[in-house]
Amino acid sequence: SQTIHQWPATLVQPVGSPLSLECTVEGTSNPNLYWYRQAAGRGLQLLFYSVGIGQISSEVPQNLSASRPQDRQFILSSKKLLLSDSGFYLCAGTRSSYEQYFGPGTRLTVT
Amino acid sequence: GENVEQHPSTLSVQEGDSAVIKCTYSDSASNYFPWYKQELGKRPQLIIDIRSNVGEKKDQRIAVTLNKTAKHFSLHITETQPEDSAVYFCAAIGYNNNDMRFGAGTRLTVKP
């Protein structure tokens, strides 16, 4: 069965510092992969999705970027973090057809 | 693109009562509608889903109904229990079938 891994689980970073969050998938090939952000007490905001290696669709460009260097690896990056980047970052992948399953998430606090 | 609206934003029921959460969507081409449950600090978990060729689906105490003509779908939880307390999200797949759009969420509280 498909498993989605994310790390780190929690992260505290100063404003202006870079960011790299990694998501890896096991148990399936060629999944669609997604990055969502959830502010405290709020809904899920789609940031990026990818249908294959090197293919990235951006919903919220801002100061974030995403890359998919391998079939089962999805990376979320920023060169300079803003306070507003704080939140719960969730990676999701499709298991079959449209069904999306989420990783455990990374809680990012920008200070 | 797809736009999903969810109501109510908060819902409080007594244990044993039923709870109903409603969502509307904008893209008539959407054909997959999942529901997720998110407990505090945890990841969203898929609890039930429905496809456009079906009007209703049931799994024990949980059911989902879909009205494609009106473009709305609903989550029904019967015989609610305190452990049903969580935030529930509806979602719909947009026209290109790659990006899923979520509703804003409903915080359900089941009082013992």
Short mmCIF file of C-alpha atoms in Angstrom, two decimals:
data_model
loop_
_atom_site.label_atom_id
_atom_site.label_comp_id
_atom_site.label_asym_id
_atom_site.label_seq_id
_atom_site.Cartn_x
_atom_site.Cartn_y
_atom_site.Cartn_z
CA SER A 1 0.00 0.00 0.00
CA GLN A 2 1.06 3.56 -0.63
CA THR A 3 2.87 5.42 2.16
CA ILE A 4 3.79 9.09 2.12
CA HIS A 5 6.74 10.27 4.18
CA GLN A 6 7.49 13.85 5.12
CA TRP A 7 10.29 15.41 7.08
CA PRO A 8 10.99 17.15 9.25
CA ALA A 9 7.92 16.86 11.45
CA THR A 10 8.46 20.30 12.97
CA LEU A 11 10.67 23.19 11.96
CA VAL A 12 11.39 26.62 13.40
CA GLN A 13 13.10 29.01 11.02
CA PRO A 14 13.93 32.74 11.17
CA VAL A 15 12.49 35.17 8.66
CA GLY A 16 14.65 35.38 5.56
CA SER A 17 16.12 31.91 5.90
CA PRO A 18 15.77 29.24 3.18
CA LEU A 19 13.42 26.28 3.34
CA SER A 20 13.46 22.76 1.98
CA LEU A 21 10.72 20.26 2.80
CA GLU A 22 10.88 16.79 1.37
CA CYS A 23 8.13 14.34 0.55
CA THR A 24 8.71 10.79 -0.62
CA VAL A 25 6.25 8.13 -1.66
CA GLU A 26 6.55 4.38 -1.49
CA GLY A 27 4.31 1.62 -2.72
CA THR A 28 3.21 3.15 -5.99
CA SER A 29 4.60 4.42 -9.29
CA ASN A 30 3.96 7.67 -11.13
CA PRO A 31 1.61 9.19 -8.56
CA ASN A 32 0.24 12.70 -8.81
CA LEU A 33 1.82 14.62 -5.91
CA TYR A 34 0.55 17.71 -4.13
CA TRP A 35 1.73 20.30 -1.63
CA TYR A 36 -0.88 21.95 0.59
CA ARG A 37 -0.54 24.56 3.31
CA GLN A 38 -2.91 24.84 6.25
CA ALA A 39 -2.83 27.93 8.47
CA ALA A 40 -3.88 27.42 12.08
CA GLY A 41 -7.58 26.62 12.25
CA ARG A 42 -8.03 27.09 8.53
CA GLY A 43 -8.63 25.04 5.40
CA LEU A 44 -6.27 23.42 2.92
CA GLN A 45 -4.62 25.68 0.37
CA LEU A 46 -3.24 23.93 -2.71
CA LEU A 47 0.27 25.22 -3.44
CA PHE A 48 1.65 22.95 -6.16
CA TYR A 49 0.87 19.70 -7.88
CA SER A 50 2.91 17.46 -10.14
CA VAL A 51 1.82 14.77 -12.59
CA GLY A 52 5.35 13.57 -13.33
CA ILE A 53 9.09 14.18 -13.06
CA GLY A 54 9.93 17.81 -13.76
CA GLN A 55 6.23 18.73 -14.21
CA ILE A 56 5.03 21.32 -11.70
CA SER A 57 1.80 23.30 -11.68
CA SER A 58 1.75 26.29 -9.40
CA GLU A 59 -1.36 27.61 -7.70
CA VAL A 60 0.26 30.11 -5.35
CA PRO A 61 3.62 31.29 -6.75
CA GLN A 62 4.57 33.82 -4.06
CA ASN A 63 8.02 33.00 -2.66
CA LEU A 64 7.65 29.23 -2.75
CA SER A 65 8.75 26.76 -5.40
CA ALA A 66 8.48 23.04 -5.91
CA SER A 67 10.51 20.43 -7.72
CA ARG A 68 10.10 16.78 -8.58
CA PRO A 69 13.55 15.39 -9.30
CA GLN A 70 12.42 11.76 -9.06
CA ASP A 71 9.16 9.93 -9.60
CA ARG A 72 8.54 9.48 -5.87
CA GLN A 73 10.13 12.66 -4.52
CA PHE A 74 8.52 16.07 -4.22
CA ILE A 75 10.35 19.03 -2.68
CA LEU A 76 8.98 22.36 -1.49
CA SER A 77 11.48 25.22 -1.26
CA SER A 78 11.85 28.87 -0.49
CA LYS A 79 14.87 31.14 -0.77
CA LYS A 80 13.65 33.57 1.89
CA LEU A 81 10.89 32.73 4.35
CA LEU A 82 8.23 35.22 5.38
CA LEU A 83 6.26 35.26 8.63
CA SER A 84 3.16 34.42 6.58
CA ASP A 85 4.77 31.14 5.49
CA SER A 86 4.10 29.64 8.93
CA GLY A 87 1.66 26.76 8.81
CA PHE A 88 1.13 23.04 8.51
CA TYR A 89 2.53 21.74 5.21
CA LEU A 90 1.00 18.58 3.88
CA CYS A 91 2.16 16.44 1.00
CA ALA A 92 -0.43 14.26 -0.68
CA GLY A 93 -0.36 11.64 -3.39
CA THR A 94 -2.88 9.75 -5.44
CA ARG A 95 -3.17 6.06 -4.69
CA SER A 96 -5.48 5.10 -7.50
CA SER A 97 -7.72 7.11 -9.77
CA TYR A 98 -8.48 10.30 -7.85
CA GLU A 99 -8.05 9.16 -4.24
CA GLN A 100 -5.61 11.40 -2.38
CA TYR A 101 -3.77 10.36 0.76
CA PHE A 102 -1.78 12.67 2.99
CA GLY A 103 1.61 12.48 4.62
CA PRO A 104 2.01 13.27 8.34
CA GLY A 105 2.80 16.93 7.65
CA THR A 106 5.49 19.42 8.66
CA ARG A 107 4.62 22.15 11.13
CA LEU A 108 6.64 25.22 10.16
CA THR A 109 7.00 28.23 12.44
CA VAL A 110 8.72 31.29 11.02
CA THR A 111 10.00 33.60 13.76
CA GLY B 1 -11.32 26.63 -11.90
CA GLU B 2 -13.31 24.65 -9.38
CA ASN B 3 -14.72 26.42 -6.32
CA VAL B 4 -16.06 24.46 -3.36
CA GLU B 5 -18.16 26.00 -0.61
CA GLN B 6 -18.89 24.20 2.64
CA HIS B 7 -21.50 24.83 5.35
CA PRO B 8 -21.75 25.14 8.25
CA SER B 9 -18.32 26.20 9.49
CA THR B 10 -19.10 24.87 12.96
CA LEU B 11 -21.63 22.29 14.09
CA SER B 12 -22.42 21.10 17.60
CA VAL B 13 -24.66 18.08 18.25
CA GLN B 14 -25.57 15.85 21.16
CA GLU B 15 -24.18 12.35 21.23
CA GLY B 16 -26.56 10.06 19.35
CA ASP B 17 -27.94 12.80 17.11
CA SER B 18 -27.27 13.09 13.38
CA ALA B 19 -24.94 15.60 11.74
CA VAL B 20 -25.18 16.90 8.18
CA ILE B 21 -22.52 18.90 6.35
CA LYS B 22 -23.21 20.36 2.91
CA CYS B 23 -20.96 21.38 0.04
CA THR B 24 -21.56 22.98 -3.32
CA TYR B 25 -19.21 23.02 -6.29
CA SER B 26 -18.98 25.13 -9.41
CA ASP B 27 -17.45 22.94 -12.13
CA SER B 28 -20.08 20.73 -13.72
CA ALA B 29 -17.29 18.49 -15.07
CA SER B 30 -16.19 17.49 -11.56
CA ASN B 31 -16.75 13.80 -11.04
CA TYR B 32 -15.11 12.77 -7.76
CA PHE B 33 -16.13 14.04 -4.32
CA PRO B 34 -14.24 12.85 -1.23
CA TRP B 35 -14.71 13.69 2.43
CA TYR B 36 -11.83 13.97 4.88
CA LYS B 37 -11.73 13.96 8.67
CA GLN B 38 -8.92 15.85 10.40
CA GLU B 39 -8.30 15.51 14.11
CA LEU B 40 -6.31 18.20 15.90
CA GLY B 41 -2.69 18.26 14.78
CA LYS B 42 -3.12 15.25 12.51
CA ARG B 43 -3.27 14.73 8.77
CA PRO B 44 -6.63 14.63 6.95
CA GLN B 45 -7.93 11.08 6.58
CA LEU B 46 -10.20 9.99 3.74
CA ILE B 47 -13.43 8.66 5.27
CA ILE B 48 -15.74 8.28 2.29
CA ASP B 49 -15.99 9.35 -1.32
CA ILE B 50 -18.50 9.31 -4.15
CA ARG B 51 -18.24 9.44 -7.90
CA SER B 52 -20.58 11.21 -10.25
CA ASN B 53 -22.24 8.05 -11.53
CA VAL B 54 -23.64 7.33 -8.05
CA GLY B 55 -26.25 9.28 -6.10
CA GLU B 56 -25.60 7.89 -2.63
CA LYS B 57 -23.00 5.83 -0.81
CA LYS B 58 -23.08 4.49 2.73
CA ASP B 59 -20.46 3.06 5.06
CA GLN B 60 -21.83 2.12 8.48
CA ARG B 61 -22.79 5.40 10.21
CA ILE B 62 -21.49 7.60 7.40
CA ALA B 63 -23.26 8.36 4.14
CA VAL B 64 -22.70 10.79 1.29
CA THR B 65 -25.30 12.00 -1.20
CA LEU B 66 -24.67 13.74 -4.51
CA ASN B 67 -27.01 15.90 -6.57
CA LYS B 68 -25.25 16.59 -9.86
CA THR B 69 -28.03 18.76 -11.22
CA ALA B 70 -27.85 21.13 -8.27
CA LYS B 71 -24.08 20.63 -7.91
CA HIS B 72 -24.12 19.83 -4.23
CA PHE B 73 -23.16 16.90 -2.05
CA SER B 74 -23.61 16.19 1.64
CA LEU B 75 -22.06 14.15 4.43
CA HIS B 76 -24.43 12.49 6.88
CA ILE B 77 -23.23 11.03 10.17
CA THR B 78 -25.81 9.13 12.21
CA GLU B 79 -25.66 8.11 15.87
CA THR B 80 -22.80 10.53 16.47
CA GLN B 81 -20.17 9.71 19.07
CA PRO B 82 -17.65 11.98 20.87
CA GLU B 83 -14.86 10.48 18.75
CA ASP B 84 -16.57 11.90 15.65
CA SER B 85 -15.50 15.34 16.88
CA ALA B 86 -13.05 16.73 14.31
CA VAL B 87 -12.84 19.04 11.33
CA TYR B 88 -14.42 17.65 8.18
CA PHE B 89 -13.44 18.76 4.68
CA CYS B 90 -15.25 18.14 1.43
CA ALA B 91 -13.44 18.29 -1.90
CA ALA B 92 -14.02 18.03 -5.63
CA ILE B 93 -11.79 17.26 -8.56
CA GLY B 94 -11.65 20.09 -11.10
CA TYR B 95 -12.06 19.90 -14.85
CA ASN B 96 -8.52 18.75 -15.61
CA ASN B 97 -8.78 15.95 -13.03
CA ASN B 98 -5.43 16.84 -11.46
CA ASP B 99 -6.10 19.48 -8.85
CA MET B 100 -8.47 18.78 -5.98
CA ARG B 101 -10.24 21.75 -4.39
CA PHE B 102 -11.23 21.65 -0.74
CA GLY B 103 -14.02 23.32 1.15
CA ALA B 104 -13.11 25.53 4.10
CA GLY B 105 -13.96 22.82 6.63
CA THR B 106 -16.60 22.16 9.31
CA ARG B 107 -15.65 21.82 12.95
CA LEU B 108 -17.97 19.17 14.38
CA THR B 109 -18.32 18.88 18.15
CA VAL B 110 -20.25 15.95 19.59
CA LYS B 111 -21.25 16.59 23.20
CA PRO B 112 -21.46 13.53 25.46
#
